[in-house]
mmCIF file with all atom_site columns, C-alpha atoms in Angstrom:
data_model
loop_
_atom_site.group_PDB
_atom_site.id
_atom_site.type_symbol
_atom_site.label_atom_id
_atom_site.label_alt_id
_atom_site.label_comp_id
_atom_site.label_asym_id
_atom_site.label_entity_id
_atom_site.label_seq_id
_atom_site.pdbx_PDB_ins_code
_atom_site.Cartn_x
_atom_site.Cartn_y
_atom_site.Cartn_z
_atom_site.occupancy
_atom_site.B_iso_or_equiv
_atom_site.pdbx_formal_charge
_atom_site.auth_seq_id
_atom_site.auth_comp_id
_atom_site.auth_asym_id
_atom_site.auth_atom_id
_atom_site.pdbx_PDB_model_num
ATOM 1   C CA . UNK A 1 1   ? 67.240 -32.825 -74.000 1.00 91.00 ? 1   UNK A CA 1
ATOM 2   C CA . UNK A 1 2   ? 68.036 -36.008 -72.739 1.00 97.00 ? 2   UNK A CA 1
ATOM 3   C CA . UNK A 1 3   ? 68.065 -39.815 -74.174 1.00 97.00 ? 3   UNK A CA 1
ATOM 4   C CA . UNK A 1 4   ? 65.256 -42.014 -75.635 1.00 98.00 ? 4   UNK A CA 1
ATOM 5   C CA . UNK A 1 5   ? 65.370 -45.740 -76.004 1.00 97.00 ? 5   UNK A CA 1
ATOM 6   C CA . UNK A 1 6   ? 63.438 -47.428 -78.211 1.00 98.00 ? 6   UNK A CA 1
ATOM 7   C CA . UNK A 1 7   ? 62.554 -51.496 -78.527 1.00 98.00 ? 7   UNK A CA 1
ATOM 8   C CA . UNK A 1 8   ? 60.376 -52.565 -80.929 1.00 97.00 ? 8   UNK A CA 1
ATOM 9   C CA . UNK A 1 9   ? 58.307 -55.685 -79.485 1.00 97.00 ? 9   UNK A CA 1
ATOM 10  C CA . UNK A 1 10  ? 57.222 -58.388 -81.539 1.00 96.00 ? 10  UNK A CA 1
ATOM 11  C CA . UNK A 1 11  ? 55.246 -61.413 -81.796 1.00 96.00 ? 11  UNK A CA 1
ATOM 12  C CA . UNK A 1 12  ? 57.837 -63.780 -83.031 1.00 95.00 ? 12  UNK A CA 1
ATOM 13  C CA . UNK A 1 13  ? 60.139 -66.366 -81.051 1.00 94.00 ? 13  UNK A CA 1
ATOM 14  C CA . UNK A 1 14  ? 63.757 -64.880 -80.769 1.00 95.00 ? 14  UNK A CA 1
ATOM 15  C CA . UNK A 1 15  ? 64.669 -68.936 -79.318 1.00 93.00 ? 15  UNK A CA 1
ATOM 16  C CA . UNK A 1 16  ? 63.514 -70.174 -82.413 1.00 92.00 ? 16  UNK A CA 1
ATOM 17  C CA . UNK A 1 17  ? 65.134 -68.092 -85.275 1.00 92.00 ? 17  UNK A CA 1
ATOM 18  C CA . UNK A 1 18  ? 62.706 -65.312 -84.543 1.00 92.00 ? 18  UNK A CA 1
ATOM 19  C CA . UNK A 1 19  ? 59.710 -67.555 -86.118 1.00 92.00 ? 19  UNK A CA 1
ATOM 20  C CA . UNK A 1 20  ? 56.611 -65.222 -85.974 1.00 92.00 ? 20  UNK A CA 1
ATOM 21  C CA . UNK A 1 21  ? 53.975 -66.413 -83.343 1.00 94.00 ? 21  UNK A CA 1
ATOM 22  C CA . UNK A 1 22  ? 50.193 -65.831 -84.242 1.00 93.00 ? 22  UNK A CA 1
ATOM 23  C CA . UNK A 1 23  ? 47.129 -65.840 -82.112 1.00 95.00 ? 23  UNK A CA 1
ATOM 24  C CA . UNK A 1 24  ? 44.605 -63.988 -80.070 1.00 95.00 ? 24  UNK A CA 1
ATOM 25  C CA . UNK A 1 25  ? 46.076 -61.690 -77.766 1.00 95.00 ? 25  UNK A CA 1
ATOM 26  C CA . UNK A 1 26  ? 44.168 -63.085 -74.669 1.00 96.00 ? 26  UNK A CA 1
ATOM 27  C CA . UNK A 1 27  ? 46.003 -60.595 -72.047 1.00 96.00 ? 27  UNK A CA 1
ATOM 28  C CA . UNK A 1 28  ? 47.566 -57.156 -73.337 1.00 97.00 ? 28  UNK A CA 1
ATOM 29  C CA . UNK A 1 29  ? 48.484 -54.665 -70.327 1.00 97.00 ? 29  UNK A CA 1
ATOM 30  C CA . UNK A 1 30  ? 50.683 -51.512 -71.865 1.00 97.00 ? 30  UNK A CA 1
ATOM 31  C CA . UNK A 1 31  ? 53.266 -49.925 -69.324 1.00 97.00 ? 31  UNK A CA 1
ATOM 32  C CA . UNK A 1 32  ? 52.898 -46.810 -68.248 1.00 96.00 ? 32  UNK A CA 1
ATOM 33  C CA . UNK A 1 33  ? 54.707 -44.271 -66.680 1.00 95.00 ? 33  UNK A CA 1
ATOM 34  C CA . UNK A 1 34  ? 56.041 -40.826 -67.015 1.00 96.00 ? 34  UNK A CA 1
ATOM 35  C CA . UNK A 1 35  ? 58.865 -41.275 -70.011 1.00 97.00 ? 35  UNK A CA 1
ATOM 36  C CA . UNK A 1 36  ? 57.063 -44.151 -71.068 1.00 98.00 ? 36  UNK A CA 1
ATOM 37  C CA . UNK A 1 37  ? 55.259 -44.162 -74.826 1.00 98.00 ? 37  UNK A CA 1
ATOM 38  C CA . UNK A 1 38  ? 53.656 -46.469 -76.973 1.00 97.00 ? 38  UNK A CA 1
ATOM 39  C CA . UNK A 1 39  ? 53.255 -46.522 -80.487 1.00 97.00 ? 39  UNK A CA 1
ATOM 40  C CA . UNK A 1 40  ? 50.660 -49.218 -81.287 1.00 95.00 ? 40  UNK A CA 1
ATOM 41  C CA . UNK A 1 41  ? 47.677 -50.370 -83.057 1.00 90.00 ? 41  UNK A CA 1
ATOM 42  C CA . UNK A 1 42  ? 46.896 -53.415 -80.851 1.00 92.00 ? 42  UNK A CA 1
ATOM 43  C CA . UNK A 1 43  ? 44.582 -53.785 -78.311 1.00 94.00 ? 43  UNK A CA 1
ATOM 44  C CA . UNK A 1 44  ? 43.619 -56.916 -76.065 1.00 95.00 ? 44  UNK A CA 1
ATOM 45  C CA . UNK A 1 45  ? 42.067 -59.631 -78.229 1.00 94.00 ? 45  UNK A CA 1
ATOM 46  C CA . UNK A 1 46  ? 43.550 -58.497 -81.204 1.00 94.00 ? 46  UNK A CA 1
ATOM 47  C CA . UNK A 1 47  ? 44.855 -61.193 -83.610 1.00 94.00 ? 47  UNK A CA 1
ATOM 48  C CA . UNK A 1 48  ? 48.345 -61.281 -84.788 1.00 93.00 ? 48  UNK A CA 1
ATOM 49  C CA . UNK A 1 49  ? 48.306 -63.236 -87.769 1.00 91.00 ? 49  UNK A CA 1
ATOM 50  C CA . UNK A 1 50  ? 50.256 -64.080 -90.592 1.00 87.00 ? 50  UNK A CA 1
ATOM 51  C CA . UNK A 1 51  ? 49.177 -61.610 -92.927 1.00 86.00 ? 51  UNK A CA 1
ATOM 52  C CA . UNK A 1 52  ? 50.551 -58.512 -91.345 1.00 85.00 ? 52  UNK A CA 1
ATOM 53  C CA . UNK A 1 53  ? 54.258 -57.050 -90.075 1.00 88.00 ? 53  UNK A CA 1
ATOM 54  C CA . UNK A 1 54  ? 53.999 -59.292 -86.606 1.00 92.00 ? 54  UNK A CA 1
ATOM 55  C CA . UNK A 1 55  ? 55.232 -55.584 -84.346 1.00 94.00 ? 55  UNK A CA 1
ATOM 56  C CA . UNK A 1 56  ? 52.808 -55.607 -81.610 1.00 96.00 ? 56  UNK A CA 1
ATOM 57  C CA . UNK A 1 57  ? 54.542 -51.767 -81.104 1.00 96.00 ? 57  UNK A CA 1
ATOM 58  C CA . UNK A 1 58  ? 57.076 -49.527 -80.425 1.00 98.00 ? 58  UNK A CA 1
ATOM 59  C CA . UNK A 1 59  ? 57.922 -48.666 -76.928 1.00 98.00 ? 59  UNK A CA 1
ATOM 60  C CA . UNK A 1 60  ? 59.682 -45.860 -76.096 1.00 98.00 ? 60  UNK A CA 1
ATOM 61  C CA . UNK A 1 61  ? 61.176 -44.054 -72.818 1.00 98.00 ? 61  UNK A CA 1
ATOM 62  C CA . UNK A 1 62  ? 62.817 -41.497 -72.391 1.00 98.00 ? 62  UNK A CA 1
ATOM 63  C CA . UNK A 1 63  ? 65.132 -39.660 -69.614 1.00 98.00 ? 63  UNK A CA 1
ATOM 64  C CA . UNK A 1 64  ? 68.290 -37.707 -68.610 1.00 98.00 ? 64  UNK A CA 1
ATOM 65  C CA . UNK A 1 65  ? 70.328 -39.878 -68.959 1.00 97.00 ? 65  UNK A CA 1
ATOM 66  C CA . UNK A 1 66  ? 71.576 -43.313 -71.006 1.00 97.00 ? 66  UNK A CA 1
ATOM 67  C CA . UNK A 1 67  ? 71.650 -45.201 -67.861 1.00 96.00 ? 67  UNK A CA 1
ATOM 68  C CA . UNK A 1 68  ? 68.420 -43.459 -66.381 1.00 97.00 ? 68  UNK A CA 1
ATOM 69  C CA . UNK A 1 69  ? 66.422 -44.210 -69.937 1.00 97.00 ? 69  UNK A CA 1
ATOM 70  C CA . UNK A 1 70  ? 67.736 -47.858 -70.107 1.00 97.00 ? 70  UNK A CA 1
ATOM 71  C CA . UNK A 1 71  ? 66.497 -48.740 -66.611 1.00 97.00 ? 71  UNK A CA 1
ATOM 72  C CA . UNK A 1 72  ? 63.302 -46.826 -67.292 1.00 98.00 ? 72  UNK A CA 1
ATOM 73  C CA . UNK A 1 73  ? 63.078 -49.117 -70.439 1.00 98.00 ? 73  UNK A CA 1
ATOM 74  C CA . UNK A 1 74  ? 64.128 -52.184 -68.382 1.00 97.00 ? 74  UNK A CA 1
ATOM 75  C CA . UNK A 1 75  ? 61.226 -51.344 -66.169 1.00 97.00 ? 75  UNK A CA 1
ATOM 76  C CA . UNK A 1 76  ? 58.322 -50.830 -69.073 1.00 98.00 ? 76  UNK A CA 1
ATOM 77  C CA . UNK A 1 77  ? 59.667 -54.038 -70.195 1.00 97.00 ? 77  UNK A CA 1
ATOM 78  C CA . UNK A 1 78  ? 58.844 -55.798 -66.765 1.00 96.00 ? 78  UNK A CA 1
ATOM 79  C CA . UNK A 1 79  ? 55.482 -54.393 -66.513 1.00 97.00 ? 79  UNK A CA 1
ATOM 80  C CA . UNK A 1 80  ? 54.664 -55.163 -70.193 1.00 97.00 ? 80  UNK A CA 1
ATOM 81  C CA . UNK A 1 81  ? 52.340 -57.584 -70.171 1.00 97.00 ? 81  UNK A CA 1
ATOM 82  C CA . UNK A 1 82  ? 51.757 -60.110 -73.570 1.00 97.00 ? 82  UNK A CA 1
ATOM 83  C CA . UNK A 1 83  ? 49.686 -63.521 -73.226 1.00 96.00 ? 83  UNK A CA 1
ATOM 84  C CA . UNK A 1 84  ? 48.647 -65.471 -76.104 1.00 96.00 ? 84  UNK A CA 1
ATOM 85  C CA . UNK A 1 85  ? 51.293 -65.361 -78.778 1.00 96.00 ? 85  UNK A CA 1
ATOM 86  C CA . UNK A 1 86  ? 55.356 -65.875 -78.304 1.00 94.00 ? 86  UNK A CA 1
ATOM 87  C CA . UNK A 1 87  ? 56.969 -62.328 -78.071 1.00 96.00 ? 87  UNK A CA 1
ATOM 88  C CA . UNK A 1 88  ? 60.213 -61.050 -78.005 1.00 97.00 ? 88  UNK A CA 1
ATOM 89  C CA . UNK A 1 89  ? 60.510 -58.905 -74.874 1.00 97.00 ? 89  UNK A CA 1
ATOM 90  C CA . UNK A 1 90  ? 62.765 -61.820 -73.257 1.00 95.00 ? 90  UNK A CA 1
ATOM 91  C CA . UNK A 1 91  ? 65.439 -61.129 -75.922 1.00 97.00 ? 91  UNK A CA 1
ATOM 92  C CA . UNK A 1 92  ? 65.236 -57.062 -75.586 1.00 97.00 ? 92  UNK A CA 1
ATOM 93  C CA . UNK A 1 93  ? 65.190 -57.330 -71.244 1.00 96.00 ? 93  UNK A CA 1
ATOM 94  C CA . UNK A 1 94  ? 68.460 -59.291 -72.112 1.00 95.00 ? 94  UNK A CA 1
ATOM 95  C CA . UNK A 1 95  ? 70.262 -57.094 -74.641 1.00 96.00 ? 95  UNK A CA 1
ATOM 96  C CA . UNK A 1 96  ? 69.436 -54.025 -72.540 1.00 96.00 ? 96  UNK A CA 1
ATOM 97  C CA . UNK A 1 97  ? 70.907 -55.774 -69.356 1.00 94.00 ? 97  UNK A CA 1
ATOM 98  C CA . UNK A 1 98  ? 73.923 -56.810 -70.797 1.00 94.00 ? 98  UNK A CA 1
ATOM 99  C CA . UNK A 1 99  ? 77.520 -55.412 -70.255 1.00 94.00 ? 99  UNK A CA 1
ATOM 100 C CA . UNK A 1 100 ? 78.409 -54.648 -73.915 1.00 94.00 ? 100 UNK A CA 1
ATOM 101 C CA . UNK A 1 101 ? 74.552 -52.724 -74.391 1.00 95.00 ? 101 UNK A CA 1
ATOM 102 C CA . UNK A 1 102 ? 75.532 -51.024 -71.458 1.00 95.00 ? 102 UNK A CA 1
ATOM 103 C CA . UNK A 1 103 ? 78.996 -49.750 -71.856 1.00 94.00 ? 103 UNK A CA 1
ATOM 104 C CA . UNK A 1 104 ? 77.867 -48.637 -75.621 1.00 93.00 ? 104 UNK A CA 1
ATOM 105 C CA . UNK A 1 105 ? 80.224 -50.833 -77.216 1.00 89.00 ? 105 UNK A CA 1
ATOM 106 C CA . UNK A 1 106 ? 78.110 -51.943 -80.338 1.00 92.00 ? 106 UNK A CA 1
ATOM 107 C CA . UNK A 1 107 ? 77.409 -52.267 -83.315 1.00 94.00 ? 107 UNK A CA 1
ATOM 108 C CA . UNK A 1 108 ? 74.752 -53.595 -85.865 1.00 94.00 ? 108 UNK A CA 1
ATOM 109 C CA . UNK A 1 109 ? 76.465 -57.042 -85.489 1.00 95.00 ? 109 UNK A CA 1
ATOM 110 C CA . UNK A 1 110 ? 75.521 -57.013 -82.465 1.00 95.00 ? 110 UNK A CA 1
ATOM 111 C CA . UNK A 1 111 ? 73.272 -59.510 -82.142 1.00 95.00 ? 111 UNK A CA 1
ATOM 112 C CA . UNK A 1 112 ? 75.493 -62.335 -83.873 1.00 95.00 ? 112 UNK A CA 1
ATOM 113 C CA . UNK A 1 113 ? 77.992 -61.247 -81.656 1.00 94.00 ? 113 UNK A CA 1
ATOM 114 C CA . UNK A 1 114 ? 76.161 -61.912 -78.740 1.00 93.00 ? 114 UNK A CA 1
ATOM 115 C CA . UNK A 1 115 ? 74.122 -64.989 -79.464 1.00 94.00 ? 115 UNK A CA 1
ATOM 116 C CA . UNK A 1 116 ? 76.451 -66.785 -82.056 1.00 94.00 ? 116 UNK A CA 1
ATOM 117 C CA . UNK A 1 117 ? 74.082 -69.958 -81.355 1.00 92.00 ? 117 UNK A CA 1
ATOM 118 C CA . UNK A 1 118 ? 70.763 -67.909 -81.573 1.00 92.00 ? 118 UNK A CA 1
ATOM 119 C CA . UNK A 1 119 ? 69.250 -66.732 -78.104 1.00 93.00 ? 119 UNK A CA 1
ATOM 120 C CA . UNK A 1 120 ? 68.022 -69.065 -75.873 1.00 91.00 ? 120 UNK A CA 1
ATOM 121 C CA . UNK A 1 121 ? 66.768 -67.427 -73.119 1.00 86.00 ? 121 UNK A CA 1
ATOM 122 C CA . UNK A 1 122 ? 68.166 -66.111 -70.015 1.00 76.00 ? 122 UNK A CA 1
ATOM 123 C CA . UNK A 1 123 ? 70.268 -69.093 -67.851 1.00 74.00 ? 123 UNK A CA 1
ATOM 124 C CA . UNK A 1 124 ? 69.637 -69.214 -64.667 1.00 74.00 ? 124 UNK A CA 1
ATOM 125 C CA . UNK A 1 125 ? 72.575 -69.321 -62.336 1.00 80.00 ? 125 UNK A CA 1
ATOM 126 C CA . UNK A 1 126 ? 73.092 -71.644 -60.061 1.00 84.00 ? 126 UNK A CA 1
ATOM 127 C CA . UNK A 1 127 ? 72.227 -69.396 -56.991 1.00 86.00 ? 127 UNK A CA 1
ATOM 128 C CA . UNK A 1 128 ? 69.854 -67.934 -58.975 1.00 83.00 ? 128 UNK A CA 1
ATOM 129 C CA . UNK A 1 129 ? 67.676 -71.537 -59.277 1.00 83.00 ? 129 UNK A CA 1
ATOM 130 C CA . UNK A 1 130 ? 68.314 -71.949 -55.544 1.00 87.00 ? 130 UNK A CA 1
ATOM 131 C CA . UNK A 1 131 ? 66.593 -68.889 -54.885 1.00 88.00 ? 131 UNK A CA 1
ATOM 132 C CA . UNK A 1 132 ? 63.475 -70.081 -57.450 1.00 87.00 ? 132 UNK A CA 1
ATOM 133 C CA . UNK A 1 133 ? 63.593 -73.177 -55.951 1.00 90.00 ? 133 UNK A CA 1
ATOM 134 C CA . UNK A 1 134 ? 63.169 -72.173 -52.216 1.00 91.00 ? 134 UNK A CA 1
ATOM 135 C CA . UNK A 1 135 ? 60.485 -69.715 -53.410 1.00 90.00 ? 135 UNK A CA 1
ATOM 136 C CA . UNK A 1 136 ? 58.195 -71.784 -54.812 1.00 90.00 ? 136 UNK A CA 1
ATOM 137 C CA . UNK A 1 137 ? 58.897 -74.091 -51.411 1.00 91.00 ? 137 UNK A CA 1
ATOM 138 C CA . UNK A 1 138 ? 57.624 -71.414 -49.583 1.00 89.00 ? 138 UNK A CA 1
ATOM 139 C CA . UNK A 1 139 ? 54.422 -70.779 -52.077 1.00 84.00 ? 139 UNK A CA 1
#
């Protein structure tokens, strides 16, 4: 009955060949929400390090439809919040906002389709710094 999403969020560096990021989780705020789930075994102050599998968990939504559960996801993803160690949730906020995610059309290449340089990060447009700019004018 419906469609789930799943993203599994990580403490490793998607801009630098996924290179796992270790540390103190110094600020760790789950989202919530109905639709919204968590699978995790990390709490805040919790230490990533290199000895473990760096998943900080598995965050799942769920709705009726593809396009309803994707935004939901999109969402969780905003209101995740991760301070201390590098994380992926950049990477997954772009994959799930992009046209080809969207439309369906992928595949487990999908990520060297995509990024054939490696991700680095969402670009700003140019209207899109003009708009940051005058913000932080008016801050």
């Amino acid at each position: 009955n419906g469609w789930a999403t799943e993203c599994r969020v990580y403490a490793e560096d998607p801009t630098r060949n996924y290179a796992p990021s270790i540390g103190h989780l110094n600020r760790y705020v789950e989202p919530k929400g109905d639709g919204v789930r968590i699978d995790s075994g990390i709490t805040e102050g919790s230490e990533i390090s290199v000895y473990y599998d760096p998943m900080i968990c598995k965050l799942i939504t769920h709705a009726e439809t593809r396009d309803e559960c994707i935004d939901k996801m999109n969402l969780a993803l905003d209101d995740y919040v991760v301070r201390g160690v590098g994380h992926n949730i950049t990477l997954l906020r772009d994959v799930l906002t992009s046209e080809t995610y969207r439309s369906g059309d992928i595949s487990t290449n999908y990520l060297p389709q995509e990024y054939p340089e490696g991700f680095a990060g969402h670009q700003l447009s140019p209207s899109e710094s003009l708009k940051v700019i005058a913000t932080a004018a008016v801050m």
